Tab-separated table of C-alpha atoms and ligand atoms in Angstrom:
chain	number	residue	atom	x	y	z
R	1	UNK	CA	30.904	90.946	-74.649
R	2	UNK	CA	27.159	91.004	-75.106
R	3	UNK	CA	25.061	89.983	-72.080
R	4	UNK	CA	21.307	89.466	-72.036
R	5	UNK	CA	19.255	91.468	-69.559
R	6	UNK	CA	19.085	88.518	-67.173
R	7	UNK	CA	22.844	87.922	-67.409
R	8	UNK	CA	23.455	91.601	-66.705
R	9	UNK	CA	21.263	91.339	-63.580
R	10	UNK	CA	23.274	88.341	-62.425
R	11	UNK	CA	26.524	90.189	-63.079
R	12	UNK	CA	25.607	93.257	-61.028
R	13	UNK	CA	24.392	91.182	-58.085
R	14	UNK	CA	20.631	91.581	-58.400
R	15	UNK	CA	20.173	87.791	-58.122
R	16	UNK	CA	22.361	87.350	-55.052
R	17	UNK	CA	26.024	87.211	-54.111
R	18	UNK	CA	26.598	83.531	-54.986
R	19	UNK	CA	25.293	84.055	-58.513
R	20	UNK	CA	27.208	87.309	-58.937
R	21	UNK	CA	30.487	85.581	-58.049
R	22	UNK	CA	29.763	82.871	-60.641
R	23	UNK	CA	28.889	85.407	-63.323
R	24	UNK	CA	32.055	87.377	-62.634
R	25	UNK	CA	34.145	84.250	-63.294
R	26	UNK	CA	32.310	83.414	-66.525
R	27	UNK	CA	32.512	86.993	-67.833
R	28	UNK	CA	36.215	87.295	-66.925
R	29	UNK	CA	36.955	84.093	-68.871
R	30	UNK	CA	34.882	85.338	-71.788
R	31	UNK	CA	36.897	88.551	-71.896
R	32	UNK	CA	40.230	86.700	-71.791
R	33	UNK	CA	39.195	84.499	-74.730
R	34	UNK	CA	37.353	87.237	-76.670
R	35	UNK	CA	33.953	85.546	-76.437
R	36	UNK	CA	31.166	87.593	-78.005
R	37	UNK	CA	28.419	86.099	-75.834
R	38	UNK	CA	27.527	83.353	-73.370
R	39	UNK	CA	25.865	80.046	-74.257
R	40	UNK	CA	23.335	78.142	-72.150
R	41	UNK	CA	24.490	74.818	-70.679
R	42	UNK	CA	22.258	72.202	-69.084
R	43	UNK	CA	24.985	69.755	-68.136
R	44	UNK	CA	28.080	70.403	-66.010
R	45	UNK	CA	30.846	68.210	-64.636
R	46	UNK	CA	32.964	69.792	-61.916
R	47	UNK	CA	36.609	68.791	-61.436
R	48	UNK	CA	38.779	69.738	-58.466
R	49	UNK	CA	36.989	67.516	-55.951
R	50	UNK	CA	39.816	65.661	-54.219
R	51	UNK	CA	41.137	67.241	-51.037
R	52	UNK	CA	44.579	66.067	-52.201
R	53	UNK	CA	44.395	68.668	-54.988
R	54	UNK	CA	42.269	71.309	-53.268
R	55	UNK	CA	43.991	71.608	-49.901
R	56	UNK	CA	42.586	73.787	-47.109
R	57	UNK	CA	42.411	76.858	-49.346
R	58	UNK	CA	40.108	74.922	-51.686
R	59	UNK	CA	37.784	73.941	-48.823
R	60	UNK	CA	37.564	77.571	-47.654
R	61	UNK	CA	36.830	78.718	-51.220
R	62	UNK	CA	33.970	76.223	-51.637
R	63	UNK	CA	32.489	76.744	-48.167
R	64	UNK	CA	32.487	80.503	-48.629
R	65	UNK	CA	30.765	80.221	-52.010
R	66	UNK	CA	28.139	77.903	-50.495
R	67	UNK	CA	27.621	80.437	-47.671
R	68	UNK	CA	27.078	83.190	-50.224
R	69	UNK	CA	24.180	81.180	-51.612
R	70	UNK	CA	25.870	79.594	-54.647
R	71	UNK	CA	23.415	76.905	-55.879
R	72	UNK	CA	23.609	74.966	-59.119
R	73	UNK	CA	20.789	75.526	-61.591
R	74	UNK	CA	21.495	72.637	-63.996
R	75	UNK	CA	22.346	68.911	-63.879
R	76	UNK	CA	25.810	68.704	-62.285
R	77	UNK	CA	28.090	65.791	-61.426
R	78	UNK	CA	31.492	65.712	-59.716
R	79	UNK	CA	34.871	64.324	-60.710
R	80	UNK	CA	36.394	61.612	-58.476
R	81	UNK	CA	37.132	62.530	-54.872
R	82	UNK	CA	40.239	61.514	-52.929
R	83	UNK	CA	38.640	58.396	-51.430
R	84	UNK	CA	35.688	56.010	-51.516
R	85	UNK	CA	33.121	58.210	-49.800
R	86	UNK	CA	31.489	55.323	-47.910
R	87	UNK	CA	34.074	52.588	-47.534
R	88	UNK	CA	37.155	54.746	-46.888
R	89	UNK	CA	37.904	53.384	-43.438
R	90	UNK	CA	37.993	49.708	-44.501
R	91	UNK	CA	40.228	50.517	-47.447
R	92	UNK	CA	42.698	52.314	-45.220
R	93	UNK	CA	42.299	56.043	-45.892
R	94	UNK	CA	43.437	58.184	-42.977
R	95	UNK	CA	40.834	59.760	-40.704
R	96	UNK	CA	42.320	63.248	-41.038
R	97	UNK	CA	42.214	63.132	-44.854
R	98	UNK	CA	38.694	61.678	-44.793
R	99	UNK	CA	37.300	64.447	-42.584
R	100	UNK	CA	38.677	67.121	-44.921
R	101	UNK	CA	37.381	65.272	-47.988
R	102	UNK	CA	33.925	65.021	-46.438
R	103	UNK	CA	33.941	68.786	-45.819
R	104	UNK	CA	34.599	69.299	-49.549
R	105	UNK	CA	31.700	67.025	-50.445
R	106	UNK	CA	29.405	68.736	-47.933
R	107	UNK	CA	30.184	72.134	-49.470
R	108	UNK	CA	29.199	70.772	-52.886
R	109	UNK	CA	26.037	69.262	-51.399
R	110	UNK	CA	25.077	72.633	-49.918
R	111	UNK	CA	25.344	74.012	-53.440
R	112	UNK	CA	22.767	71.461	-54.572
R	113	UNK	CA	25.139	68.906	-56.149
R	114	UNK	CA	24.545	65.248	-55.345
R	115	UNK	CA	27.844	63.475	-54.641
R	116	UNK	CA	28.072	61.465	-57.862
R	117	UNK	CA	31.859	61.374	-58.235
R	118	UNK	CA	33.086	59.962	-61.523
R	119	UNK	CA	35.197	60.893	-64.515
R	120	UNK	CA	32.862	58.886	-66.766
R	121	UNK	CA	29.489	60.605	-66.322
R	122	UNK	CA	28.580	59.288	-69.800
R	123	UNK	CA	28.698	55.722	-68.402
R	124	UNK	CA	26.132	56.453	-65.701
R	125	UNK	CA	23.411	57.722	-67.985
R	126	UNK	CA	24.576	61.328	-68.237
R	127	UNK	CA	24.953	61.430	-72.001
R	128	UNK	CA	24.695	64.881	-73.588
R	129	UNK	CA	23.495	64.946	-77.191
R	130	UNK	CA	25.351	65.800	-80.390
R	131	UNK	CA	26.005	69.535	-80.711
R	132	UNK	CA	24.872	70.296	-77.141
R	133	UNK	CA	26.851	72.952	-75.260
R	134	UNK	CA	28.071	71.651	-71.901
R	135	UNK	CA	30.719	72.665	-69.352
R	136	UNK	CA	32.816	69.706	-68.210
R	137	UNK	CA	36.050	69.807	-66.271
R	138	UNK	CA	37.743	66.410	-66.238
R	139	UNK	CA	40.151	66.201	-69.164
R	140	UNK	CA	39.313	62.627	-70.211
R	141	UNK	CA	35.570	63.315	-69.985
R	142	UNK	CA	36.006	66.493	-72.015
R	143	UNK	CA	37.841	64.560	-74.739
R	144	UNK	CA	35.098	61.899	-74.760
R	145	UNK	CA	32.233	64.408	-74.794
R	146	UNK	CA	33.681	66.528	-77.589
R	147	UNK	CA	34.926	63.665	-79.728
R	148	UNK	CA	32.799	60.565	-79.204
R	149	UNK	CA	29.494	62.290	-78.442
R	150	UNK	CA	30.040	65.466	-80.500
R	151	UNK	CA	28.923	67.688	-77.612
R	152	UNK	CA	30.774	70.993	-77.146
R	153	UNK	CA	32.889	71.907	-74.163
R	154	UNK	CA	36.149	73.553	-73.288
R	155	UNK	CA	38.254	72.001	-70.563
R	156	UNK	CA	36.818	73.908	-67.642
R	157	UNK	CA	38.761	74.530	-64.452
R	158	UNK	CA	37.087	73.679	-61.116
R	159	UNK	CA	35.848	77.229	-60.367
R	160	UNK	CA	34.696	77.937	-63.941
R	161	UNK	CA	32.727	74.671	-64.163
R	162	UNK	CA	31.077	75.395	-60.830
R	163	UNK	CA	30.312	78.946	-61.971
R	164	UNK	CA	28.739	77.542	-65.170
R	165	UNK	CA	26.618	75.152	-63.077
R	166	UNK	CA	25.346	78.049	-60.956
R	167	UNK	CA	24.422	80.439	-63.792
R	168	UNK	CA	23.645	77.735	-66.404
R	169	UNK	CA	25.899	79.417	-68.942
R	170	UNK	CA	29.455	79.453	-70.137
R	171	UNK	CA	31.448	81.808	-72.335
R	172	UNK	CA	31.151	80.970	-76.030
R	173	UNK	CA	34.711	80.463	-77.278
R	174	UNK	CA	37.120	77.611	-78.129
R	175	UNK	CA	35.398	74.282	-78.806
R	176	UNK	CA	31.927	75.835	-78.639
R	177	UNK	CA	32.632	77.322	-82.077
R	178	UNK	CA	32.633	75.381	-85.381
R	179	UNK	CA	35.874	76.890	-86.655
R	180	UNK	CA	37.918	75.526	-83.722
R	181	UNK	CA	36.754	71.937	-84.181
R	182	UNK	CA	38.735	71.175	-87.327
R	183	UNK	CA	41.801	68.936	-87.263
R	184	UNK	CA	45.335	70.346	-87.301
R	185	UNK	CA	47.056	66.955	-87.738
R	186	UNK	CA	46.181	63.827	-89.719
R	187	UNK	CA	47.550	60.590	-88.278
R	188	UNK	CA	47.621	57.495	-90.471
R	189	UNK	CA	47.854	54.504	-88.121
R	190	UNK	CA	49.474	51.618	-89.979
R	191	UNK	CA	49.775	49.132	-87.098
R	192	UNK	CA	47.174	47.083	-85.282
R	193	UNK	CA	45.393	48.892	-82.403
R	194	UNK	CA	43.169	46.398	-80.621
R	195	UNK	CA	43.601	46.239	-76.901
R	196	UNK	CA	42.587	48.879	-74.297
R	197	UNK	CA	46.291	49.432	-73.549
R	198	UNK	CA	47.057	49.755	-77.288
R	199	UNK	CA	44.654	52.694	-77.407
R	200	UNK	CA	46.400	54.173	-74.356
R	201	UNK	CA	49.839	53.811	-75.982
R	202	UNK	CA	48.556	55.360	-79.208
R	203	UNK	CA	46.972	58.252	-77.292
R	204	UNK	CA	50.230	58.878	-75.461
R	205	UNK	CA	52.123	59.106	-78.762
R	206	UNK	CA	49.599	61.352	-80.523
R	207	UNK	CA	49.161	63.684	-77.535
R	208	UNK	CA	52.888	64.351	-77.361
R	209	UNK	CA	52.910	65.509	-80.983
R	210	UNK	CA	49.614	67.363	-81.080
R	211	UNK	CA	49.914	69.416	-77.875
R	212	UNK	CA	46.572	71.149	-77.381
R	213	UNK	CA	45.524	70.856	-81.038
R	214	UNK	CA	43.010	68.576	-82.779
R	215	UNK	CA	44.090	65.279	-84.394
R	216	UNK	CA	42.205	63.388	-87.122
R	217	UNK	CA	43.086	59.693	-86.863
R	218	UNK	CA	42.831	57.272	-89.767
R	219	UNK	CA	43.471	53.538	-89.888
R	220	UNK	CA	41.583	52.446	-86.732
R	221	UNK	CA	39.493	49.504	-87.866
R	222	UNK	CA	37.342	49.028	-84.798
R	223	UNK	CA	36.928	50.353	-81.304
R	224	UNK	CA	34.443	50.439	-78.468
R	225	UNK	CA	33.411	52.929	-75.811
R	226	UNK	CA	36.079	51.800	-73.331
R	227	UNK	CA	38.876	52.010	-75.899
R	228	UNK	CA	37.767	55.471	-77.018
R	229	UNK	CA	37.573	56.668	-73.426
R	230	UNK	CA	41.200	55.662	-72.721
R	231	UNK	CA	42.419	56.997	-76.066
R	232	UNK	CA	41.042	60.432	-75.160
R	233	UNK	CA	42.318	60.189	-71.573
R	234	UNK	CA	45.815	59.353	-72.769
R	235	UNK	CA	45.920	62.150	-75.328
R	236	UNK	CA	44.594	64.588	-72.742
R	237	UNK	CA	47.338	63.524	-70.314
R	238	UNK	CA	50.304	63.703	-72.671
R	239	UNK	CA	49.118	66.594	-74.835
R	240	UNK	CA	46.070	68.379	-73.341
R	241	UNK	CA	43.975	67.143	-76.281
R	242	UNK	CA	40.300	68.018	-75.764
R	243	UNK	CA	38.909	66.951	-79.155
R	244	UNK	CA	39.862	64.256	-81.659
R	245	UNK	CA	38.252	62.757	-84.727
R	246	UNK	CA	38.515	59.142	-85.890
R	247	UNK	CA	37.777	58.348	-89.488
R	248	UNK	CA	34.414	56.529	-89.867
R	249	UNK	CA	33.987	56.267	-86.077
R	250	UNK	CA	33.442	59.602	-84.322
R	251	UNK	CA	30.461	61.719	-85.399
R	252	UNK	CA	32.186	64.852	-86.679
R	253	UNK	CA	34.722	62.817	-88.683
R	254	UNK	CA	31.754	61.960	-90.886
R	255	UNK	CA	31.092	65.640	-91.672
R	256	UNK	CA	32.686	67.500	-94.573
R	257	UNK	CA	35.602	69.927	-94.202
R	258	UNK	CA	36.742	68.794	-90.768
R	259	UNK	CA	40.431	69.320	-91.524
R	260	UNK	CA	42.312	72.590	-91.693
R	261	UNK	CA	44.040	73.176	-95.060
R	262	UNK	CA	47.404	73.327	-93.297
R	263	UNK	CA	46.892	69.991	-91.451
R	264	UNK	CA	50.147	68.071	-91.125
R	265	UNK	CA	50.292	64.344	-92.073
R	266	UNK	CA	52.042	61.894	-89.757
R	267	UNK	CA	52.319	58.088	-90.039
R	268	UNK	CA	52.344	55.786	-87.020
R	269	UNK	CA	53.974	52.466	-87.894
R	270	UNK	CA	54.193	50.921	-84.407
R	271	UNK	CA	53.036	51.495	-80.814
R	272	UNK	CA	56.463	50.668	-79.348
R	273	UNK	CA	57.319	54.259	-78.517
R	274	UNK	CA	54.087	54.649	-76.490
R	275	UNK	CA	54.615	51.389	-74.586
R	276	UNK	CA	58.306	52.100	-73.973
R	277	UNK	CA	57.830	55.615	-72.706
R	278	UNK	CA	55.166	54.493	-70.200
R	279	UNK	CA	57.149	51.536	-68.831
R	280	UNK	CA	59.901	51.354	-66.226
R	281	UNK	CA	62.001	48.200	-65.768
R	282	UNK	CA	60.694	47.048	-62.357
R	283	UNK	CA	59.613	43.430	-62.076
R	284	UNK	CA	58.238	43.104	-58.535
R	285	UNK	CA	54.691	44.473	-58.455
R	286	UNK	CA	52.936	45.373	-55.185
R	287	UNK	CA	50.019	47.381	-56.568
R	288	UNK	CA	47.732	46.969	-59.581
R	289	UNK	CA	45.252	49.673	-60.541
R	290	UNK	CA	42.538	49.221	-63.163
R	291	UNK	CA	39.829	51.772	-63.868
R	292	UNK	CA	41.353	54.918	-65.305
R	293	UNK	CA	39.080	56.343	-66.631
R	294	UNK	CA	36.547	54.774	-64.264
R	295	UNK	CA	35.824	51.153	-65.147
R	296	UNK	CA	32.642	50.244	-66.988
R	297	UNK	CA	30.455	47.271	-66.043
R	298	UNK	CA	32.017	45.398	-68.972
R	299	UNK	CA	35.551	45.981	-67.658
R	300	UNK	CA	34.572	44.908	-64.124
R	301	UNK	CA	33.165	41.707	-65.625
R	302	UNK	CA	36.421	40.995	-67.498
R	303	UNK	CA	38.465	41.513	-64.321
R	304	UNK	CA	36.166	39.169	-62.393
R	305	UNK	CA	36.614	36.480	-65.046
R	306	UNK	CA	40.405	36.796	-64.789
R	307	UNK	CA	40.614	36.653	-60.973
R	308	UNK	CA	37.849	34.099	-60.334
R	309	UNK	CA	39.064	31.443	-57.912
R	310	UNK	CA	42.557	33.025	-57.600
R	311	UNK	CA	44.306	34.559	-54.585
R	312	UNK	CA	46.052	37.829	-55.287
R	313	UNK	CA	49.582	38.571	-54.100
R	314	UNK	CA	49.626	42.271	-54.984
R	315	UNK	CA	47.014	44.824	-53.909
R	316	UNK	CA	44.419	45.231	-56.678
R	317	UNK	CA	42.293	48.380	-56.906
R	318	UNK	CA	39.465	48.607	-59.401
R	319	UNK	CA	38.234	52.198	-59.450
R	320	UNK	CA	34.789	52.978	-60.744
R	321	UNK	CA	31.552	54.853	-60.189
R	322	UNK	CA	29.081	53.790	-57.523
R	323	UNK	CA	26.555	53.248	-60.329
R	324	UNK	CA	28.784	50.789	-62.233
R	325	UNK	CA	29.831	48.818	-59.151
R	326	UNK	CA	26.211	48.441	-58.073
R	327	UNK	CA	25.234	47.236	-61.540
R	328	UNK	CA	28.153	44.795	-61.512
R	329	UNK	CA	27.545	43.584	-57.932
R	330	UNK	CA	28.086	39.857	-58.699
R	331	UNK	CA	31.415	40.561	-60.430
R	332	UNK	CA	32.484	42.887	-57.612
R	333	UNK	CA	31.898	40.005	-55.175
R	334	UNK	CA	34.160	37.726	-57.233
R	335	UNK	CA	36.934	40.347	-57.274
R	336	UNK	CA	36.624	40.837	-53.519
R	337	UNK	CA	36.713	37.061	-52.894
R	338	UNK	CA	40.078	36.989	-54.673
R	339	UNK	CA	41.327	39.747	-52.349
R	340	UNK	CA	40.876	42.687	-54.737
R	341	UNK	CA	39.231	45.978	-53.771
R	342	UNK	CA	36.608	47.812	-55.780
R	343	UNK	CA	36.680	51.493	-54.898
R	344	UNK	CA	33.882	53.873	-55.786
R	345	UNK	CA	34.142	57.644	-56.208
R	346	UNK	CA	37.940	57.849	-56.443
R	347	UNK	CA	41.017	56.806	-58.404
R	348	UNK	CA	44.732	56.197	-58.154
R	349	UNK	CA	45.722	59.681	-59.296
R	350	UNK	CA	43.479	61.787	-57.039
R	351	UNK	CA	43.748	59.569	-53.923
R	352	UNK	CA	46.554	60.178	-51.373
R	353	UNK	CA	48.272	57.045	-52.621
R	354	UNK	CA	51.556	57.899	-50.875
R	355	UNK	CA	49.810	57.070	-47.553
R	356	UNK	CA	49.533	53.406	-48.606
R	357	UNK	CA	53.263	52.745	-49.101
R	358	UNK	CA	53.022	51.142	-52.559
R	359	UNK	CA	56.127	51.186	-54.720
R	360	UNK	CA	55.614	49.441	-58.044
R	361	UNK	CA	52.384	49.812	-59.992
R	362	UNK	CA	50.973	47.798	-62.898
R	363	UNK	CA	48.178	49.430	-64.900
R	364	UNK	CA	46.492	49.099	-68.282
R	365	UNK	CA	45.740	52.830	-68.467
R	366	UNK	CA	47.843	55.162	-70.585
R	367	UNK	CA	46.709	58.065	-68.409
R	368	UNK	CA	47.444	56.431	-65.039
R	369	UNK	CA	50.824	55.240	-66.330
R	370	UNK	CA	51.618	58.772	-67.478
R	371	UNK	CA	50.762	60.457	-64.163
R	372	UNK	CA	51.687	57.816	-61.563
R	373	UNK	CA	55.465	58.449	-61.526
R	374	UNK	CA	55.053	62.165	-60.787
R	375	UNK	CA	51.703	62.413	-58.944
R	376	UNK	CA	51.968	59.198	-56.964
R	377	UNK	CA	55.755	58.576	-56.901
R	378	UNK	CA	55.320	55.027	-58.236
R	379	UNK	CA	57.404	52.982	-60.660
R	380	UNK	CA	55.134	51.827	-63.451
R	381	UNK	CA	54.539	48.800	-65.592
R	382	UNK	CA	52.038	49.432	-68.361
R	383	UNK	CA	50.387	46.697	-70.431
R	384	UNK	CA	47.233	44.751	-71.189
R	385	UNK	CA	44.549	43.943	-68.607
R	386	UNK	CA	45.549	40.262	-68.750
R	387	UNK	CA	49.182	41.115	-67.974
R	388	UNK	CA	48.192	43.429	-65.121
R	389	UNK	CA	45.916	40.831	-63.526
R	390	UNK	CA	48.642	38.221	-63.908
R	391	UNK	CA	50.938	40.633	-62.039
R	392	UNK	CA	48.298	40.973	-59.299
R	393	UNK	CA	48.147	37.178	-58.964
R	394	UNK	CA	51.901	36.557	-59.020
R	395	UNK	CA	53.266	39.833	-57.598
R	396	UNK	CA	55.534	39.972	-60.620
R	397	UNK	CA	55.458	41.529	-64.110
R	398	UNK	CA	55.867	38.858	-66.779
G	401	F3S	FE1	39.501	59.390	-64.106
G	401	F3S	FE2	41.303	59.492	-62.232
G	401	F3S	FE3	41.917	58.499	-64.557
G	401	F3S	S1	39.850	61.053	-62.696
G	401	F3S	S2	40.643	59.571	-65.981
G	401	F3S	S3	40.431	57.641	-63.128
G	401	F3S	S4	43.165	59.864	-63.360
């Protein structure tokens, strides 16, 4: 692999130990994937932030890297942590978990990263431009960045994203290259796809077929940013999809020759299979989680309208970024008056949810519904926002 003079200096340690460690990771990845060179990145999103996933070994790894002088050189944000970084005590996170989580965040801070913890950096003003090379880690954010924005990123692991943030480069392979951005499957959607949860069900179905490849989706009449974010999240969960195209909607779908000659055609006549596979048969609901991927201001507003003046029977968590909840302060107040909780910086999947004793979850997210049975040991009901909020009010799925 070809390195510039400066990259070579980083690699041999002339710029310090922290930078050398980062360059070693980037070069090793480049060799594995036969990259010919590195590309500059100015925007990084680091996953692997929750102590639930990192454990003590992860804390040691980060603290040691910080001690070696690892410092980010480009704009870097973090994926959700395992708790609300400010309000964790009131919400009920355990002290022991919180202290470990704060050590993780402090290690990132020492590396020059401000603790902006969200899986939707594009909703807080961090919007890369079309064709820009970036290094993002969170699977749903990667799908959004590649597909909806037309930026270019592989799905980085925690250490490789952090390494890219430190040296401002990543190895040029995979989705950084034109030839890997063409579709391998063409889906013709023949049924109506309207609601946020419809997009989640559709994503679940497509991901299971596509498995790591690129789908081109036809037949979607309209969508919005929130629907596209959950479509990508769902496909990433069920099939590790990192890039998709939607006819007339996503930017690269409008380019010529975006399908491989061997692309397979598949029709989708109904969303039933997606809904059925994400639903259990429980009826009593003790926990409702909205905000996977992190809720936008618009979603927080819709929730507030649905709970206004009501008293909730089930625990309601709305997970979002600190930026969105501050912008939606009046709506957050309405949700809290009804007994709901708006959590910043975290989410259902990366929080130590088992500590809270919930059993039966209702969610409108195809990704949360996919992961909750295994990651959080919860029975799941999956459906529209209206149905989920109704379940929060009545404690029952109807
Ligand atoms: Fe984001 Fe957590 Fe869902 S990281 S995409 S809210 S699982």
